[in-house]
mmCIF file of C-alpha atoms in Angstrom:
data_model
loop_
_atom_site.group_PDB
_atom_site.id
_atom_site.type_symbol
_atom_site.label_atom_id
_atom_site.label_comp_id
_atom_site.label_asym_id
_atom_site.label_seq_id
_atom_site.Cartn_x
_atom_site.Cartn_y
_atom_site.Cartn_z
ATOM 1 C CA SER R 617 -126.367 8.757 36.983
ATOM 2 C CA SER R 618 -123.430 6.027 38.197
ATOM 3 C CA LEU R 619 -119.975 5.493 37.594
ATOM 4 C CA THR R 620 -119.093 2.221 37.071
ATOM 5 C CA THR R 621 -115.473 1.898 38.694
ATOM 6 C CA SER R 622 -112.602 3.896 36.899
ATOM 7 C CA ASN R 623 -109.026 3.526 36.520
ATOM 8 C CA LEU R 624 -109.834 -0.513 35.597
ATOM 9 C CA SER R 625 -106.635 -1.468 34.350
ATOM 10 C CA ASP R 626 -103.162 0.401 34.543
ATOM 11 C CA ASN R 627 -100.847 -1.611 31.884
ATOM 12 C CA LYS R 628 -97.483 -0.928 33.327
ATOM 13 C CA THR R 629 -95.593 -1.749 29.944
ATOM 14 C CA ASN R 630 -96.817 1.400 28.155
ATOM 15 C CA ASN R 631 -98.638 3.104 31.213
ATOM 16 C CA LYS R 632 -101.740 4.120 29.352
ATOM 17 C CA ILE R 633 -104.176 3.871 32.298
ATOM 18 C CA ARG R 634 -107.953 2.817 30.511
ATOM 19 C CA ILE R 635 -110.943 5.287 32.034
ATOM 20 C CA GLU R 636 -114.341 2.894 31.602
ATOM 21 C CA THR R 637 -116.782 5.031 30.366
ATOM 22 C CA LEU R 638 -119.883 6.098 32.388
ATOM 23 C CA GLU R 639 -122.832 4.825 32.201
ATOM 24 C CA SER R 640 -125.626 6.984 32.585
ATOM 25 C CA ASN R 641 -128.908 8.444 31.515
ATOM 26 C CA TYR R 642 -127.600 11.590 30.861
ATOM 27 C CA ILE R 643 -125.520 9.627 27.838
ATOM 28 C CA ASN R 644 -127.283 11.472 24.125
ATOM 29 C CA ASN R 645 -129.948 13.814 26.123
ATOM 30 C CA ASP R 646 -129.790 16.944 24.232
ATOM 31 C CA LEU R 647 -130.114 19.537 27.675
ATOM 32 C CA VAL R 648 -126.599 17.827 28.695
ATOM 33 C CA ASN R 649 -124.661 17.968 25.438
ATOM 34 C CA PHE R 650 -126.179 21.563 24.978
ATOM 35 C CA LYS R 651 -124.580 22.597 28.256
ATOM 36 C CA VAL R 652 -121.708 21.055 27.602
ATOM 37 C CA GLU R 653 -121.238 22.706 24.218
ATOM 38 C CA ASN R 654 -121.513 26.106 25.962
ATOM 39 C CA TYR R 655 -119.243 25.197 28.331
ATOM 40 C CA GLY R 656 -116.735 24.857 25.152
ATOM 41 C CA TYR R 657 -118.451 27.710 23.655
ATOM 42 C CA SER R 658 -117.861 30.191 26.675
ATOM 43 C CA ILE R 659 -114.414 29.021 27.033
ATOM 44 C CA GLY R 660 -113.440 29.614 23.728
ATOM 45 C CA LEU R 661 -114.870 33.261 23.171
ATOM 46 C CA ARG R 662 -112.145 33.524 26.318
ATOM 47 C CA LEU R 663 -109.065 31.585 25.099
ATOM 48 C CA GLY R 664 -109.753 33.327 21.485
ATOM 49 C CA GLU R 665 -108.903 36.901 23.387
ATOM 50 C CA LEU R 666 -106.089 35.615 25.216
ATOM 51 C CA LEU R 667 -104.414 33.701 22.550
ATOM 52 C CA SER R 668 -104.765 36.336 20.131
ATOM 53 C CA PHE R 669 -103.146 38.241 22.945
ATOM 54 C CA GLN R 670 -99.809 36.052 23.689
ATOM 55 C CA ILE R 671 -99.152 34.952 20.221
ATOM 56 C CA ASN R 672 -97.364 37.202 17.908
ATOM 57 C CA SER R 673 -100.003 39.042 15.980
ATOM 58 C CA ASN R 674 -97.198 39.696 13.147
ATOM 59 C CA SER R 675 -97.416 35.382 12.544
ATOM 60 C CA LEU R 676 -100.928 34.877 12.876
ATOM 61 C CA ASN R 677 -101.799 37.028 9.566
ATOM 62 C CA LEU R 678 -105.883 36.630 10.837
ATOM 63 C CA ILE R 679 -106.892 39.608 8.376
ATOM 64 C CA SER R 680 -106.397 39.267 4.637
ATOM 65 C CA LYS R 681 -103.756 42.004 3.148
ATOM 66 C CA GLU R 682 -105.755 42.582 -0.456
ATOM 67 C CA ASN R 683 -109.177 43.357 0.755
ATOM 68 C CA ASN R 684 -108.726 43.967 4.572
ATOM 69 C CA ASN R 685 -111.077 41.589 5.427
ATOM 70 C CA LEU R 686 -110.544 38.444 8.208
ATOM 71 C CA ASP R 687 -109.073 35.862 6.731
ATOM 72 C CA ILE R 688 -110.898 32.769 7.291
ATOM 73 C CA LEU R 689 -108.415 30.032 5.775
ATOM 74 C CA ASN R 690 -105.861 31.621 7.882
ATOM 75 C CA ILE R 691 -108.287 31.384 11.145
ATOM 76 C CA MET R 692 -108.726 28.044 10.644
ATOM 77 C CA LYS R 693 -105.392 27.328 10.927
ATOM 78 C CA PHE R 694 -104.902 29.747 13.536
ATOM 79 C CA ILE R 695 -107.494 26.763 15.341
ATOM 80 C CA CYS R 696 -105.948 23.865 13.646
ATOM 81 C CA ARG R 697 -101.830 24.770 14.773
ATOM 82 C CA ASP R 698 -102.285 27.509 17.871
ATOM 83 C CA VAL R 699 -104.931 26.129 19.383
ATOM 84 C CA TRP R 700 -104.970 22.430 19.353
ATOM 85 C CA LYS R 701 -101.397 22.841 20.251
ATOM 86 C CA LYS R 702 -102.243 24.852 23.102
ATOM 87 C CA LEU R 703 -105.581 23.049 24.421
ATOM 88 C CA TYR R 704 -103.991 19.032 23.470
ATOM 89 C CA ASP R 705 -100.883 19.456 22.740
ATOM 90 C CA LYS R 706 -100.848 18.816 19.097
ATOM 91 C CA GLN R 707 -102.238 20.254 16.147
ATOM 92 C CA MET R 708 -104.985 18.892 13.934
ATOM 93 C CA ASP R 709 -104.379 16.468 11.329
ATOM 94 C CA ASN R 710 -105.973 17.643 8.546
ATOM 95 C CA LEU R 711 -108.069 20.480 7.349
ATOM 96 C CA ARG R 712 -110.313 20.577 4.165
ATOM 97 C CA THR R 713 -112.650 23.169 2.611
ATOM 98 C CA ASN R 714 -115.146 23.654 -0.242
ATOM 99 C CA HIS R 715 -114.029 27.493 -0.579
ATOM 100 C CA ARG R 716 -117.854 28.155 0.588
ATOM 101 C CA GLY R 717 -117.799 28.221 4.260
ATOM 102 C CA THR R 718 -117.249 24.871 4.464
ATOM 103 C CA PHE R 719 -114.488 23.261 6.530
ATOM 104 C CA VAL R 720 -113.777 20.112 7.880
ATOM 105 C CA LEU R 721 -111.133 19.391 10.637
ATOM 106 C CA ILE R 722 -109.707 16.240 11.226
ATOM 107 C CA ASP R 723 -108.132 14.995 14.447
ATOM 108 C CA SER R 724 -107.166 11.273 13.885
ATOM 109 C CA ASN R 725 -106.412 11.016 17.520
ATOM 110 C CA PHE R 726 -107.909 12.766 19.233
ATOM 111 C CA LYS R 727 -106.406 13.399 22.966
ATOM 112 C CA ASP R 728 -109.585 13.543 25.565
ATOM 113 C CA LEU R 729 -110.802 9.605 23.703
ATOM 114 C CA THR R 730 -107.788 7.955 23.385
ATOM 115 C CA ARG R 731 -108.025 6.990 26.885
ATOM 116 C CA MET R 732 -112.250 5.977 26.824
ATOM 117 C CA SER R 733 -113.358 2.679 26.731
ATOM 118 C CA SER R 734 -116.032 0.776 27.050
ATOM 119 C CA SER R 735 -116.327 -3.280 28.219
ATOM 120 C CA LYS R 736 -119.225 -3.592 25.935
ATOM 121 C CA GLY R 737 -116.943 -2.623 23.259
ATOM 122 C CA ILE R 738 -116.415 -0.295 20.008
ATOM 123 C CA ASN R 739 -119.652 0.875 19.478
ATOM 124 C CA ASP R 740 -120.531 1.522 23.134
ATOM 125 C CA THR R 741 -117.646 3.406 23.361
ATOM 126 C CA ILE R 742 -118.436 5.925 20.259
ATOM 127 C CA ILE R 743 -121.926 6.522 21.940
ATOM 128 C CA LYS R 744 -120.980 7.186 25.149
ATOM 129 C CA CYS R 745 -117.573 9.580 24.599
ATOM 130 C CA LYS R 746 -119.916 11.593 22.168
ATOM 131 C CA PRO R 747 -121.387 13.843 24.727
ATOM 132 C CA TYR R 748 -117.447 14.678 25.439
ATOM 133 C CA VAL R 749 -116.574 15.359 21.869
ATOM 134 C CA TRP R 750 -119.587 18.610 22.113
ATOM 135 C CA PHE R 751 -117.262 20.164 24.156
ATOM 136 C CA PRO R 752 -114.273 21.141 21.469
ATOM 137 C CA CYS R 753 -117.472 21.925 18.549
ATOM 138 C CA GLY R 754 -118.517 24.635 21.580
ATOM 139 C CA ILE R 755 -114.637 25.533 21.925
ATOM 140 C CA ILE R 756 -113.852 25.498 18.158
ATOM 141 C CA ARG R 757 -117.185 27.284 17.527
ATOM 142 C CA GLY R 758 -116.496 30.067 20.667
ATOM 143 C CA ILE R 759 -112.908 30.633 19.029
ATOM 144 C CA LEU R 760 -114.577 31.718 16.011
ATOM 145 C CA SER R 761 -117.544 33.737 17.501
ATOM 146 C CA SER R 762 -114.375 35.591 19.076
ATOM 147 C CA LEU R 763 -113.441 36.722 15.780
ATOM 148 C CA ASP R 764 -116.961 37.553 14.777
ATOM 149 C CA ILE R 765 -117.780 35.035 12.560
ATOM 150 C CA ASP R 766 -120.715 33.086 13.369
ATOM 151 C CA SER R 767 -120.992 29.024 12.840
ATOM 152 C CA THR R 768 -122.335 25.662 13.551
ATOM 153 C CA VAL R 769 -119.853 22.746 14.651
ATOM 154 C CA ASN R 770 -120.912 19.275 15.082
ATOM 155 C CA PHE R 771 -118.897 16.385 14.584
ATOM 156 C CA GLU R 772 -118.430 12.313 13.327
ATOM 157 C CA ILE R 773 -116.991 9.751 14.635
ATOM 158 C CA THR R 774 -116.153 7.067 11.827
ATOM 159 C CA LYS R 775 -112.339 5.673 12.894
ATOM 160 C CA PHE R 776 -112.784 6.333 17.028
ATOM 161 C CA PRO R 777 -110.079 7.883 18.645
ATOM 162 C CA SER R 778 -110.490 10.124 15.251
ATOM 163 C CA VAL R 779 -112.811 12.659 15.194
ATOM 164 C CA THR R 780 -113.854 15.099 12.375
ATOM 165 C CA PHE R 781 -115.103 18.448 13.151
ATOM 166 C CA ASN R 782 -117.694 20.305 10.204
ATOM 167 C CA VAL R 783 -117.921 23.708 10.227
ATOM 168 C CA GLN R 784 -120.627 25.771 8.398
ATOM 169 C CA THR R 785 -119.811 29.885 8.353
ATOM 170 C CA ASN R 786 -121.174 32.041 6.591
ATOM 171 C CA ILE R 787 -118.113 33.710 4.874
ATOM 172 C CA SER R 788 -116.934 31.747 2.255
ATOM 173 C CA GLY R 789 -112.920 32.080 1.737
ATOM 174 C CA MET N 457 -87.576 14.740 56.084
ATOM 175 C CA SER N 458 -89.303 17.437 54.389
ATOM 176 C CA LYS N 459 -86.690 18.446 51.716
ATOM 177 C CA ALA N 460 -86.448 14.756 50.631
ATOM 178 C CA VAL N 461 -90.188 15.090 50.198
ATOM 179 C CA ARG N 462 -89.813 18.361 48.438
ATOM 180 C CA THR N 463 -87.322 16.432 45.702
ATOM 181 C CA ALA N 464 -89.850 13.264 45.727
ATOM 182 C CA ALA N 465 -92.352 15.384 44.634
ATOM 183 C CA ASP N 466 -90.619 17.722 42.230
ATOM 184 C CA GLU N 467 -88.972 14.209 40.699
ATOM 185 C CA ILE N 468 -93.170 13.235 40.501
ATOM 186 C CA TRP N 469 -94.442 16.559 39.111
ATOM 187 C CA LYS N 470 -91.788 16.729 36.279
ATOM 188 C CA ASN N 471 -91.839 13.345 35.519
ATOM 189 C CA ARG N 472 -94.794 11.254 36.657
ATOM 190 C CA VAL N 473 -97.675 13.827 35.440
ATOM 191 C CA GLU N 474 -99.484 14.638 32.570
ATOM 192 C CA LYS N 475 -100.011 17.991 31.990
ATOM 193 C CA ILE N 476 -102.885 20.307 30.531
ATOM 194 C CA ASN N 477 -102.923 23.812 29.733
ATOM 195 C CA VAL N 478 -103.539 25.922 32.374
ATOM 196 C CA GLU N 479 -105.782 28.623 30.839
ATOM 197 C CA LEU N 480 -107.771 25.899 29.581
ATOM 198 C CA PHE N 481 -107.981 24.142 32.653
ATOM 199 C CA THR N 482 -109.249 27.642 34.705
ATOM 200 C CA LEU N 483 -111.339 28.874 32.140
ATOM 201 C CA THR N 484 -113.094 25.106 32.387
ATOM 202 C CA TYR N 485 -113.539 25.786 36.069
ATOM 203 C CA GLY N 486 -114.962 29.143 35.504
ATOM 204 C CA SER N 487 -117.143 27.894 33.129
ATOM 205 C CA VAL N 488 -118.211 25.377 35.549
ATOM 206 C CA VAL N 489 -118.462 27.806 38.552
ATOM 207 C CA SER N 490 -121.089 30.130 36.183
ATOM 208 C CA GLN N 491 -122.876 27.977 35.091
ATOM 209 C CA LEU N 492 -123.605 26.059 38.401
ATOM 210 C CA CYS N 493 -124.849 30.527 39.285
ATOM 211 C CA ARG N 494 -126.681 30.313 36.138
ATOM 212 C CA ASP N 495 -128.266 26.467 37.219
ATOM 213 C CA LEU N 496 -128.944 27.702 40.719
ATOM 214 C CA ASN N 497 -130.498 31.377 40.156
ATOM 215 C CA ASN N 498 -127.007 32.793 41.729
ATOM 216 C CA ASN N 499 -127.771 31.185 45.364
ATOM 217 C CA TYR N 500 -124.188 30.886 46.526
ATOM 218 C CA CYS N 501 -124.344 29.238 48.786
ATOM 219 C CA GLU N 502 -126.108 26.440 47.218
ATOM 220 C CA VAL N 503 -123.071 26.849 45.021
ATOM 221 C CA ASN N 504 -120.920 26.257 47.339
ATOM 222 C CA LYS N 505 -122.689 23.280 48.410
ATOM 223 C CA GLN N 506 -122.747 22.084 45.011
ATOM 224 C CA LEU N 507 -119.428 22.574 44.173
ATOM 225 C CA GLU N 508 -118.214 20.691 47.559
ATOM 226 C CA ILE N 509 -120.102 18.146 46.402
ATOM 227 C CA MET N 510 -118.119 17.431 42.734
ATOM 228 C CA GLY N 511 -115.430 17.973 45.052
ATOM 229 C CA GLU N 512 -115.846 15.016 47.231
ATOM 230 C CA ASN N 513 -116.366 12.959 43.946
ATOM 231 C CA ILE N 514 -113.377 13.885 42.179
ATOM 232 C CA GLY N 515 -111.155 13.670 46.194
ATOM 233 C CA VAL N 516 -112.636 10.333 47.112
ATOM 234 C CA ARG N 517 -111.186 8.644 43.116
ATOM 235 C CA LEU N 518 -107.930 10.819 42.938
ATOM 236 C CA ILE N 519 -106.503 9.464 46.314
ATOM 237 C CA GLU N 520 -106.086 6.356 44.657
ATOM 238 C CA ASP N 521 -104.182 8.086 42.150
ATOM 239 C CA PHE N 522 -102.305 9.936 44.797
ATOM 240 C CA LEU N 523 -101.455 7.098 46.358
ATOM 241 C CA ALA N 524 -100.787 5.447 43.358
ATOM 242 C CA ARG N 525 -98.543 8.064 41.772
ATOM 243 C CA THR N 526 -96.461 8.960 45.482
ATOM 244 C CA GLY N 527 -96.366 5.046 46.675
ATOM 245 C CA ALA N 528 -97.174 7.458 50.156
ATOM 246 C CA GLY N 529 -97.360 5.478 53.049
ATOM 247 C CA ARG N 530 -99.853 5.775 56.121
ATOM 248 C CA CYS N 531 -98.972 9.294 57.835
ATOM 249 C CA ASN N 532 -97.941 9.560 61.362
ATOM 250 C CA SER N 533 -99.781 11.919 62.942
ATOM 251 C CA PHE N 534 -102.367 14.794 61.472
ATOM 252 C CA LYS N 535 -99.453 17.421 61.361
ATOM 253 C CA GLU N 536 -97.691 15.274 58.713
ATOM 254 C CA THR N 537 -100.973 14.943 56.832
ATOM 255 C CA GLY N 538 -100.960 18.591 56.493
ATOM 256 C CA GLU N 539 -97.196 18.379 55.265
ATOM 257 C CA ILE N 540 -98.082 15.813 52.139
ATOM 258 C CA ILE N 541 -101.216 17.601 51.186
ATOM 259 C CA SER N 542 -99.926 20.771 50.874
ATOM 260 C CA LYS N 543 -95.813 19.884 49.382
ATOM 261 C CA VAL N 544 -96.914 16.682 47.387
ATOM 262 C CA GLY N 545 -100.435 16.920 46.942
ATOM 263 C CA PHE N 546 -101.140 20.175 45.662
ATOM 264 C CA LYS N 547 -97.648 19.917 44.209
ATOM 265 C CA ILE N 548 -98.381 16.870 42.024
ATOM 266 C CA PHE N 549 -101.724 18.333 41.014
ATOM 267 C CA LEU N 550 -101.981 21.467 41.204
ATOM 268 C CA ASN N 551 -98.053 22.503 41.056
ATOM 269 C CA ILE N 552 -98.542 25.039 44.072
ATOM 270 C CA VAL N 553 -97.405 24.160 47.336
ATOM 271 C CA PRO N 554 -99.691 26.389 50.073
ATOM 272 C CA GLN N 555 -98.175 27.396 53.369
ATOM 273 C CA VAL N 556 -99.335 24.552 56.354
ATOM 274 C CA THR N 557 -99.804 27.210 58.889
ATOM 275 C CA ASN N 558 -102.270 28.253 62.364
ATOM 276 C CA TRP N 559 -101.986 24.805 63.797
ATOM 277 C CA THR N 560 -103.819 24.766 66.724
ATOM 278 C CA ASP N 561 -102.237 23.805 70.540
ATOM 279 C CA ASN N 562 -104.234 20.599 69.968
ATOM 280 C CA GLY N 563 -102.431 19.696 66.214
ATOM 281 C CA LYS N 564 -106.205 19.042 65.004
ATOM 282 C CA GLN N 565 -106.577 22.228 63.123
ATOM 283 C CA PHE N 566 -104.252 24.241 60.453
ATOM 284 C CA SER N 567 -104.681 26.255 57.388
ATOM 285 C CA LEU N 568 -103.821 25.898 54.037
ATOM 286 C CA VAL N 569 -102.809 29.776 52.543
ATOM 287 C CA PHE N 570 -102.116 30.460 49.151
ATOM 288 C CA ASP N 571 -99.739 32.523 47.781
ATOM 289 C CA GLU N 572 -101.725 31.683 44.213
ATOM 290 C CA ASN N 573 -104.371 30.445 43.045
ATOM 291 C CA PRO N 574 -104.797 28.345 39.511
ATOM 292 C CA LEU N 575 -108.506 28.312 39.744
ATOM 293 C CA ALA N 576 -109.033 31.773 40.126
ATOM 294 C CA GLU N 577 -107.053 32.896 37.779
ATOM 295 C CA PHE N 578 -108.401 36.290 35.983
ATOM 296 C CA VAL N 579 -111.580 35.907 37.980
ATOM 297 C CA GLU N 580 -114.113 38.405 39.059
ATOM 298 C CA LEU N 581 -116.840 37.261 41.301
ATOM 299 C CA PRO N 582 -119.623 38.847 40.535
ATOM 300 C CA ASP N 583 -121.004 42.902 40.926
ATOM 301 C CA ASP N 584 -124.192 41.902 42.667
ATOM 302 C CA GLY N 585 -123.382 42.873 46.089
ATOM 303 C CA LYS N 586 -124.387 38.890 46.791
ATOM 304 C CA ALA N 587 -121.533 37.022 45.323
ATOM 305 C CA VAL N 588 -118.549 38.575 47.601
ATOM 306 C CA LYS N 589 -120.563 38.040 50.687
ATOM 307 C CA GLU N 590 -121.746 34.807 49.901
ATOM 308 C CA LEU N 591 -120.048 32.682 47.602
ATOM 309 C CA TRP N 592 -116.572 30.830 48.018
ATOM 310 C CA TYR N 593 -115.335 30.517 44.710
ATOM 311 C CA SER N 594 -112.599 27.756 45.009
ATOM 312 C CA ASN N 595 -114.813 25.564 46.972
ATOM 313 C CA VAL N 596 -114.695 22.492 45.009
ATOM 314 C CA LEU N 597 -110.859 21.943 46.690
ATOM 315 C CA CYS N 598 -112.308 21.862 50.359
ATOM 316 C CA GLY N 599 -114.718 19.215 48.423
ATOM 317 C CA VAL N 600 -111.251 17.235 47.117
ATOM 318 C CA LEU N 601 -109.107 17.444 50.625
ATOM 319 C CA LYS N 602 -113.035 16.119 52.526
ATOM 320 C CA GLY N 603 -113.501 12.932 49.868
ATOM 321 C CA ALA N 604 -109.238 12.636 49.855
ATOM 322 C CA LEU N 605 -109.313 12.056 53.465
ATOM 323 C CA GLN N 606 -112.196 10.328 53.950
ATOM 324 C CA MET N 607 -110.743 8.007 52.138
ATOM 325 C CA VAL N 608 -107.179 7.296 54.316
ATOM 326 C CA GLN N 609 -110.080 7.210 57.180
ATOM 327 C CA LEU N 610 -110.090 10.905 57.801
ATOM 328 C CA ASP N 611 -113.223 12.778 58.996
ATOM 329 C CA VAL N 612 -112.187 16.422 58.104
ATOM 330 C CA ASP N 613 -114.433 19.605 58.411
ATOM 331 C CA VAL N 614 -112.817 21.437 55.380
ATOM 332 C CA SER N 615 -113.865 25.280 55.084
ATOM 333 C CA PHE N 616 -112.888 28.923 53.027
ATOM 334 C CA VAL N 617 -112.026 31.215 56.192
ATOM 335 C CA SER N 618 -110.822 34.078 53.526
ATOM 336 C CA ASP N 619 -110.557 34.509 49.842
ATOM 337 C CA VAL N 620 -108.541 37.363 47.882
ATOM 338 C CA LEU N 621 -111.748 37.382 45.422
ATOM 339 C CA ARG N 622 -113.579 38.633 48.306
ATOM 340 C CA GLY N 623 -111.352 41.453 48.907
ATOM 341 C CA HIS N 624 -109.537 39.815 51.526
ATOM 342 C CA ASP N 625 -105.711 39.955 52.135
ATOM 343 C CA GLN N 626 -105.412 36.286 51.431
ATOM 344 C CA THR N 627 -106.830 32.947 50.840
ATOM 345 C CA GLU N 628 -107.061 30.526 53.846
ATOM 346 C CA ILE N 629 -108.886 27.072 53.380
ATOM 347 C CA LYS N 630 -109.219 25.169 57.285
ATOM 348 C CA LEU N 631 -108.985 22.198 58.259
ATOM 349 C CA ARG N 632 -109.956 20.206 61.405
ATOM 350 C CA LEU N 633 -110.084 16.948 62.225
ATOM 351 C CA ILE N 634 -113.032 15.757 63.464
ATOM 352 C CA ARG N 635 -112.037 11.904 64.006
ATOM 353 C CA TYR N 636 -110.393 9.084 62.520
ATOM 354 C CA LEU N 637 -112.857 6.720 61.157
ATOM 355 C CA LYS N 638 -112.274 2.809 62.086
ATOM 356 C CA ASP N 639 -111.452 0.319 58.788
ATOM 357 C CA GLU N 640 -115.102 -0.122 57.799
ATOM 358 C CA ILE N 641 -115.559 -4.181 57.305
ATOM 359 C CA PRO N 642 -118.019 -5.300 54.031
ATOM 360 C CA ALA N 643 -121.171 -6.475 56.050
ATOM 361 C CA GLY N 644 -121.262 -9.749 55.315
ATOM 362 C CA GLU N 645 -118.056 -10.610 55.996
ATOM 363 C CA ASP N 646 -117.180 -11.128 59.727
#
């Protein structure tokens, strides 16, 4: 793998540094994606525990009052608000659910991607930034796992740098 | 001079550096190290080596960022380099100021002693009896220093002396100046 010159231009007026995307044979390599997802997962697992300590549990309401089960919708809100705020200094922009265990979380300006750019254009940028997005996917799966919820998380990037996370759980709520 | 440097570094840290959540940073580094240990079958000497290489790759790029943010000029002595590494470098990137100490008489070797180490927060070394003897958990720092200094023409040997994670009293990195590198002129431009 090789890194093309980084920090290509520093536009002084808005102080935005654009990072040239990585040129590498490992882009879209399943093993790499798997590992990156795993980094995220192990962080999510620990972060989930840490945050449940740090954040006042009264305001969390992760457990539903009616039936004493985990309240999956509140857990998703917890990820969208508290976790995302902690990690990316902003909240998720949108949360949707079909009330049958599928959740769609949208970050319309995902921080890790905002500065990436490929000289070959936007389609190339999207292809090359994808390995990085497995990281937050892993974090989401890890957080859910720390609350004993199995899930699969994948993502779509249709309008860069907006990322749509699709979370599939086996719990309906 | 020292005080002016500190205030300037404070100002840079406060206003000109983007911050990242420390838990995310710590846990991310932790999962990198643990994945390396898995990949290399707990061959900790090899893990140290890989961490140093990763650090060097960071360092050779980070120095540009450092120079751009600080506008620092050339240091007059290795002594000054030590002060700048601690009071400016570590301050603006990790918000810590390690002590600069244990200077040798010839002024070519010193130690950085860390009262706190954000990389090693929440960390325990594996309980296999081997890691406490072989693994330098934060070895990426050695690589970063080595790589960054190399880009400003200082060939420096950087290594851990002790680490609280291993049960030592303090965390200490030793830097020894080997030689000043000559500005290399690209081939074919004589």
